[in-house]
Amino acid sequence: MEYDFRKIEQDWQKQWKERKAYKVSNDPAKPKYYVLDMFPYPSGAGLHVGHPLGYIASDIYSRYKRLKGFNVLHPMGFDSFGLPAEQYALETGQHPAETTKINIATFKAQLDKIGFSYDWDREVWTSDPAYYKWTQWLFLQLFNSYFCNTQKKARPISDLVNKYASKGAKDFTAEQWNAFSKKEQEEILMKRRLAFSSFGEVNWCEALGTVLANDEVVNGVSERGGHPVVKKKMRQWYLRITSYADRLLEGLEILDFSDSMKEMQKNWIGRSEGAEMKFKVHGSEFDVEVYTTRPDTIFGVDFLVLAPEHELVSKITSIEQKQAIDEYLSYVKSRSDRERMAEVKQISGCFTGAYALNPFDGKQIPIWIAEYVLAGYGTGAIMAVPCGDQRDFLFAKHFNIPITNIIGSYYNGEEANPTKDAILENSGFLNGLLMKDAIAVANNKIEELGIGKRKVNYRMRDAGFSRQRYWGEPFPIVWKDGIAIPLDEKDLPLELPHVDKYGPGPDGEGPLANLTDWVNVDLSASTNQDLSPSSSQDLTANSNQDLTLNPSPKERGTEQHSGYGYVTSTAEEWKHTIEFAKQNRKDPTAEEEMMWQELRNRNIDGYKFRRQHPVEGYIPDFVCLEKKLIIEIDGAYHTEEEQKIFDSAREKWLNEYGYTMIRFSNTEIKNSLPNVLKKITEELSKDTDAEKGTGSHSPLLWKGAGGEVKRETSTMPGYAGSSWYFLRYMDPHNDKTFCDRKVSDYWNQVDVYIGGTEHAVGHLLYSRMWTKVMYDLGLIGFDEPFKKLVNQGMIQGSSRFVYRVVVLHIGSDEPEIIFLSHNLYIKWQNKELDNQFLLSKIIELDPHIVSSENFEQEEFMINPIHVDVNIVDGVELNIDAFRNWKPEYKEAVFICEDGTLNAPLSFGEGLGVRSNDAKYICGVETEKMSKSKYNTVNPDDLVLKYGADTFRMYEMFLGPVEASKPWDTKGIEGVHRFLRKLWRLFNDEIKGPVWTSSAPSPLERAGGEVTDAELKVLHRTIKRIEEDTERFSFNTAVSTFMICVNELADIKCHKKEILQNVLILLTPYAPHIAAELWHQLGNEGSVLDAMFPAFDAKYLVETSKEYPVSINGKLRTNLVMELNASQEEAEKLVLANEVVQKWLEGKQPKKIIYVKGKMLNVVI
RNA sequence: GCCCAGAUGGCGGAAUUGGUAGACGCAACAGACUCAAAAUCUGUCGUUCGCAAGGAUGUGCAGGUUCGAUUCCUGUUCUGGGCACCA
């Protein structure tokens, strides 16, 4: 009987499905074990052999745990929101929901063929509304929580509100709090929420009108189209992960993650201890605050460096340096942080013309700006100590800044020395101190003088949580009066509306912004009638403050508000504003009217202006929204001192939102209108909207500021759904809560989590943070999601090449398509093979070609071309398959390894294969697996050809799970042979089963009593398989199985008592064949639930051993003796040994080392 | 640039606390069976000297510790991975 794996696998898969063999119940009576894979993103390309590696490993482990008696949760689902589906939709117009569905179906079909033990009843998709309802709900928990710095944990924001209302805070009293407008209160609360909204920089591409991900930006231009990309500030959502920095760091210590993984996370969090310190700017009111980890070097500071984006840059730059600084800023603008970090060696910077004063000795220190200082870290400014920091050193050298040496001979003038072991010199009160000790002394002094304080900094920043994209979870947030209001829980899920176009919305918003009907929330339709933040209902928001609202020049009042002059924020105020705007339009001054006629009629440079159009709570005279240019005409109303203050406050406010303001006097309008228009044109041509300033127009605040209720149009990023999915598997169908607490208490942490290293800092950190928040809020009972993490390595592609010979300027019309075999190509490259050889081959192919006179002068080029790895057997090309591969290769001619030609029959006789040795050998290179390199291998093909069991075992046999390795299909035969050999222990391929249930007794069936030798093989195998499986060493486990089967075959063991135990061991690895043979043996129950055989050491006990005997550490011979021989006995035997005697040459050994059970070493 | 991991035959890899380097498999070679092929089985298989017995040498490179180092230490070269809008 043959091993018909196709039938066997189909039958068993069908049976398991029908019997729900993988159904998992939440059974608290049994011990639990949770094995989880990182769920895949269902890409359109389907699976290649690299994907299942981790899945097979986890499947083996969970099946193994099941045999060990655990209730094993081993689910699978899909991370089905994401950019590729949206990109595909943009290109093809197909809705992501549709393509996602199709892709998932393909994935599942492919996975099922491999025979995984998933309970598909627990499948989750992140893009399923029933799932993302709870993603949105959890987002709201984050939104409604803050991080309590005393308790170091998340608490409901209502606690904070109560505290503010009763006790106030550092910056305000309870009375002040209660007097704040609702908007002011909300702004303060927003600064504490764990999910919060704020302005942040994004990669903005003007040409595409959209925000781009970092990897969509290459060298400052968009990956698609190559359009310029700049940094732009936009309102974004964030998670306050920085609050959890310390806990995320501490948590690592108890986790069973690889060191490199922990290191990556530590590095990412990037905790550093240091001090913040203020330097006075000479002759100005400003201070530069720097962050340093080395306050001990304070007397070595030779200059300060600000990040180019630092807010002080414009304020302290001297008139002489202004142009240089502006030029430098525009150079910096288009470069991303990553580029800036990548090109550290390129030194650039610019002197601001300003000087700071060293707080200790009053020394004047030049202030520079340079891109090596990043705005986002520390204070965005550093004190540069060239003798101690290499970057500062190079900078100083490059710009000829004198260097102060404070470390004596430790500094050699050639490079900086970051030592902490030097005794300080030239360092005022720190002189004579060891640097290490001086740090604390300096810190104390800084704090004592009140010029700074100790400060812990983190490289990690708060996690950007919004994307201006379509295919993600919509935020359960609406905006009203500039306040973010969460939807009520009963309005969840907020379903992603259907769109027809996937292009960006206006002003850099996502595609959802195009859906006007969806964005504008109809209040009457909402169940959340009052639309107030649910957790701050006890807010005694004082929104009816007696503010004079008119922001127009004419009736501007005198009260200040928010420190900016007037801000229109409440609906009530907004109504007034709009009324005023209308009024103003009807009642323009003569100058305004003149200006309007020009602006409207001229339509300057194609830009459209509006007059009396409300912007950010103000009504400017004229505004070009596209360019964010505001034109104000100073009328008779702007003479008073107070008005001037308001004007500047207003300008400041508007600048923060990215607006530029130019002012003209009425006289200018009347007398020199052409000049005015020229100025406007200049202003318009200056720089684009996007390149402008650090502030920016905020579409969201803007849209929601008008009293209307507008939906948030951003969507959540990919990691939103994946941050908590491991909990949903536990209780996937619960529509009352995200996961019942009882259920999560039972399944608890994921015991083993398997996935790639690419998620080391993204998904894993976010997921850990969410878990901690959920724990703090009492939603779950553990604060780390994954107990143990196993990283599967990448499987690389193994590319194959053919070498095409190209003859330049050949006389013939149609050049022949000729390929040169690999080793000949190498010889040709090394000039060991000349063109004459190639020539002779071409002449052999087509004698007529000789007529071409200049032929001997022709030049040759040989191009390596990727060839489909699937039509290459090892390195030998399947020539016929190649000719059929692509139409242009139909008539391909090969110069084979032995130099003979292989041409298609149509070329005439004598040009076919000349000998058996005429093989075409391909070149090999290891590269990333990708379609374009024709090196992908589809698991389906392999399963079809060899079966799922072979495929599973072969993937494991390739090498350690954690290691990256190239795929090579060739070796799969060996594993397949092993399974067939196993099969033959049970079945004679001709005579049929070795063992049949009709035979009278087990002993007769298989030839007698079980022998010690057989038991020894079995128990050694049990021991090794158990150990190897436990430590995820699946490759050695497979080899153990091979050894076991080889040995059983050698001793001709066909006994049920032995073999059925082997089958149980094998079940996790090759479930189908194990089930089939288990069944053939006449066993009743399922092998899936068999009991893992117990290892008994007594079968492995040995009494004697063949000890290796070394002389001076070099192995010379072996010696059989009692395993537990004493030192004396051993020495006696060793000295009596012939070989040892020979090496001793009559001398006495200096020493005889005897390690019991290991070896013997004679030292001469 | 910074951080991390790795380097063992023709190839994938094994060697679990320092103790017989190369398990297991692929490829290759020789042989058996066969008209032949496939399948299967047997043997050889790091390099090198030698008819052999047996030696020398060998885990990226250069050193060190040790009776003994793939394993520990120092330096060095190379390769792979990561460095926040990625599946």
JSON list of C-alpha atoms (C1' of nucleotides) in Angstrom, two decimals, chain A residues 41 83-84 202 211 213-215 260 263 268 338 459 461 467 759 957-958 960 965 970 974 977 980 984 1031 1035-1036 1039 1042-1043 1046 1108 1116 1143 1153 1158-1159 1161, chain B residues 1-5 11-17 19-21 23-28 39-42 54-57 67-68 80-87:
[
{"chain": "A", "resi": 41, "resn": "TYR", "atom": "CA", "xyz": [-2.28, 41.48, 6.69]},
{"chain": "A", "resi": 83, "resn": "LEU", "atom": "CA", "xyz": [-2.71, 51.11, 3.28]},
{"chain": "A", "resi": 84, "resn": "PRO", "atom": "CA", "xyz": [-2.08, 48.56, 0.53]},
{"chain": "A", "resi": 202, "resn": "VAL", "atom": "CA", "xyz": [3.22, 65.35, 8.82]},
{"chain": "A", "resi": 211, "resn": "VAL", "atom": "CA", "xyz": [-0.30, 63.33, 3.73]},
{"chain": "A", "resi": 213, "resn": "ALA", "atom": "CA", "xyz": [3.72, 57.93, 5.37]},
{"chain": "A", "resi": 214, "resn": "ASN", "atom": "CA", "xyz": [7.44, 58.12, 6.04]},
{"chain": "A", "resi": 215, "resn": "ASP", "atom": "CA", "xyz": [8.26, 55.35, 3.67]},
{"chain": "A", "resi": 260, "resn": "SER", "atom": "CA", "xyz": [17.78, 41.92, 20.82]},
{"chain": "A", "resi": 263, "resn": "GLU", "atom": "CA", "xyz": [17.30, 46.06, 23.35]},
{"chain": "A", "resi": 268, "resn": "TRP", "atom": "CA", "xyz": [13.28, 53.06, 21.16]},
{"chain": "A", "resi": 338, "resn": "ARG", "atom": "CA", "xyz": [15.52, 60.53, 8.83]},
{"chain": "A", "resi": 459, "resn": "ARG", "atom": "CA", "xyz": [13.66, 59.56, 22.73]},
{"chain": "A", "resi": 461, "resn": "ARG", "atom": "CA", "xyz": [7.54, 60.46, 21.33]},
{"chain": "A", "resi": 467, "resn": "ARG", "atom": "CA", "xyz": [-4.09, 58.91, 9.38]},
{"chain": "A", "resi": 759, "resn": "HIS", "atom": "CA", "xyz": [6.99, 44.62, 14.80]},
{"chain": "A", "resi": 957, "resn": "PHE", "atom": "CA", "xyz": [13.86, 21.32, 8.96]},
{"chain": "A", "resi": 958, "resn": "LEU", "atom": "CA", "xyz": [15.35, 24.31, 7.11]},
{"chain": "A", "resi": 960, "resn": "PRO", "atom": "CA", "xyz": [16.10, 27.35, 13.56]},
{"chain": "A", "resi": 965, "resn": "LYS", "atom": "CA", "xyz": [17.59, 31.62, 5.68]},
{"chain": "A", "resi": 970, "resn": "LYS", "atom": "CA", "xyz": [15.59, 20.99, -3.42]},
{"chain": "A", "resi": 974, "resn": "GLY", "atom": "CA", "xyz": [14.66, 14.24, 1.85]},
{"chain": "A", "resi": 977, "resn": "ARG", "atom": "CA", "xyz": [11.54, 10.25, 1.77]},
{"chain": "A", "resi": 980, "resn": "ARG", "atom": "CA", "xyz": [7.59, 7.36, 3.16]},
{"chain": "A", "resi": 984, "resn": "ARG", "atom": "CA", "xyz": [6.90, 1.56, 5.31]},
{"chain": "A", "resi": 1031, "resn": "ARG", "atom": "CA", "xyz": [12.70, 24.98, 23.30]},
{"chain": "A", "resi": 1035, "resn": "ASN", "atom": "CA", "xyz": [14.75, 21.57, 13.08]},
{"chain": "A", "resi": 1036, "resn": "THR", "atom": "CA", "xyz": [16.56, 19.23, 15.44]},
{"chain": "A", "resi": 1039, "resn": "SER", "atom": "CA", "xyz": [16.21, 15.24, 12.52]},
{"chain": "A", "resi": 1042, "resn": "MET", "atom": "CA", "xyz": [14.62, 10.81, 11.03]},
{"chain": "A", "resi": 1043, "resn": "ILE", "atom": "CA", "xyz": [17.16, 9.16, 13.28]},
{"chain": "A", "resi": 1046, "resn": "ASN", "atom": "CA", "xyz": [16.22, 5.07, 10.47]},
{"chain": "A", "resi": 1108, "resn": "PRO", "atom": "CA", "xyz": [37.40, 9.54, 24.02]},
{"chain": "A", "resi": 1116, "resn": "ARG", "atom": "CA", "xyz": [44.02, 9.99, 19.82]},
{"chain": "A", "resi": 1143, "resn": "TRP", "atom": "CA", "xyz": [52.50, 8.82, 22.60]},
{"chain": "A", "resi": 1153, "resn": "ILE", "atom": "CA", "xyz": [42.26, 14.59, 33.48]},
{"chain": "A", "resi": 1158, "resn": "LYS", "atom": "CA", "xyz": [32.67, 12.92, 29.24]},
{"chain": "A", "resi": 1159, "resn": "MET", "atom": "CA", "xyz": [36.30, 12.31, 28.33]},
{"chain": "A", "resi": 1161, "resn": "ASN", "atom": "CA", "xyz": [42.86, 13.80, 28.65]},
{"chain": "B", "resi": 1, "resn": "G", "atom": "C1'", "xyz": [25.57, 57.44, 11.75]},
{"chain": "B", "resi": 2, "resn": "C", "atom": "C1'", "xyz": [23.49, 54.66, 15.95]},
{"chain": "B", "resi": 3, "resn": "C", "atom": "C1'", "xyz": [21.69, 49.95, 17.92]},
{"chain": "B", "resi": 4, "resn": "C", "atom": "C1'", "xyz": [21.18, 44.59, 17.56]},
{"chain": "B", "resi": 5, "resn": "A", "atom": "C1'", "xyz": [22.20, 39.77, 15.64]},
{"chain": "B", "resi": 11, "resn": "C", "atom": "C1'", "xyz": [24.65, 23.63, 0.33]},
{"chain": "B", "resi": 12, "resn": "G", "atom": "C1'", "xyz": [20.75, 24.05, 4.76]},
{"chain": "B", "resi": 13, "resn": "G", "atom": "C1'", "xyz": [22.36, 23.20, 9.32]},
{"chain": "B", "resi": 14, "resn": "A", "atom": "C1'", "xyz": [23.94, 20.05, 14.41]},
{"chain": "B", "resi": 15, "resn": "A", "atom": "C1'", "xyz": [27.17, 20.22, 18.68]},
{"chain": "B", "resi": 16, "resn": "U", "atom": "C1'", "xyz": [21.59, 22.16, 25.42]},
{"chain": "B", "resi": 17, "resn": "U", "atom": "C1'", "xyz": [26.67, 24.08, 31.55]},
{"chain": "B", "resi": 19, "resn": "G", "atom": "C1'", "xyz": [34.88, 18.10, 26.85]},
{"chain": "B", "resi": 20, "resn": "U", "atom": "C1'", "xyz": [34.93, 12.97, 20.34]},
{"chain": "B", "resi": 21, "resn": "A", "atom": "C1'", "xyz": [33.47, 19.45, 15.35]},
{"chain": "B", "resi": 23, "resn": "A", "atom": "C1'", "xyz": [24.45, 14.95, 13.80]},
{"chain": "B", "resi": 24, "resn": "C", "atom": "C1'", "xyz": [20.26, 14.98, 10.23]},
{"chain": "B", "resi": 25, "resn": "G", "atom": "C1'", "xyz": [19.19, 16.19, 5.30]},
{"chain": "B", "resi": 26, "resn": "C", "atom": "C1'", "xyz": [20.44, 17.95, 0.26]},
{"chain": "B", "resi": 27, "resn": "A", "atom": "C1'", "xyz": [23.94, 17.67, -3.63]},
{"chain": "B", "resi": 28, "resn": "A", "atom": "C1'", "xyz": [27.99, 14.69, -5.55]},
{"chain": "B", "resi": 39, "resn": "A", "atom": "C1'", "xyz": [11.70, 3.95, -6.53]},
{"chain": "B", "resi": 40, "resn": "U", "atom": "C1'", "xyz": [14.63, 1.47, -2.96]},
{"chain": "B", "resi": 41, "resn": "C", "atom": "C1'", "xyz": [19.09, -0.33, -0.71]},
{"chain": "B", "resi": 42, "resn": "U", "atom": "C1'", "xyz": [24.71, -0.28, 0.38]},
{"chain": "B", "resi": 54, "resn": "G", "atom": "C1'", "xyz": [48.58, 6.84, 10.53]},
{"chain": "B", "resi": 55, "resn": "G", "atom": "C1'", "xyz": [49.74, 12.01, 10.58]},
{"chain": "B", "resi": 56, "resn": "A", "atom": "C1'", "xyz": [49.11, 17.40, 9.73]},
{"chain": "B", "resi": 57, "resn": "U", "atom": "C1'", "xyz": [45.43, 21.02, 9.48]},
{"chain": "B", "resi": 67, "resn": "C", "atom": "C1'", "xyz": [44.80, 20.19, 30.36]},
{"chain": "B", "resi": 68, "resn": "G", "atom": "C1'", "xyz": [41.10, 21.17, 26.54]},
{"chain": "B", "resi": 80, "resn": "G", "atom": "C1'", "xyz": [21.91, 40.51, 7.72]},
{"chain": "B", "resi": 81, "resn": "G", "atom": "C1'", "xyz": [18.14, 43.27, 10.47]},
{"chain": "B", "resi": 82, "resn": "G", "atom": "C1'", "xyz": [16.07, 47.70, 13.00]},
{"chain": "B", "resi": 83, "resn": "C", "atom": "C1'", "xyz": [16.09, 53.08, 13.65]},
{"chain": "B", "resi": 84, "resn": "A", "atom": "C1'", "xyz": [7.66, 55.74, 14.70]},
{"chain": "B", "resi": 85, "resn": "C", "atom": "C1'", "xyz": [1.85, 57.12, 9.30]},
{"chain": "B", "resi": 86, "resn": "C", "atom": "C1'", "xyz": [4.64, 49.59, 6.20]},
{"chain": "B", "resi": 87, "resn": "A", "atom": "C1'", "xyz": [1.84, 43.70, 5.87]}
]
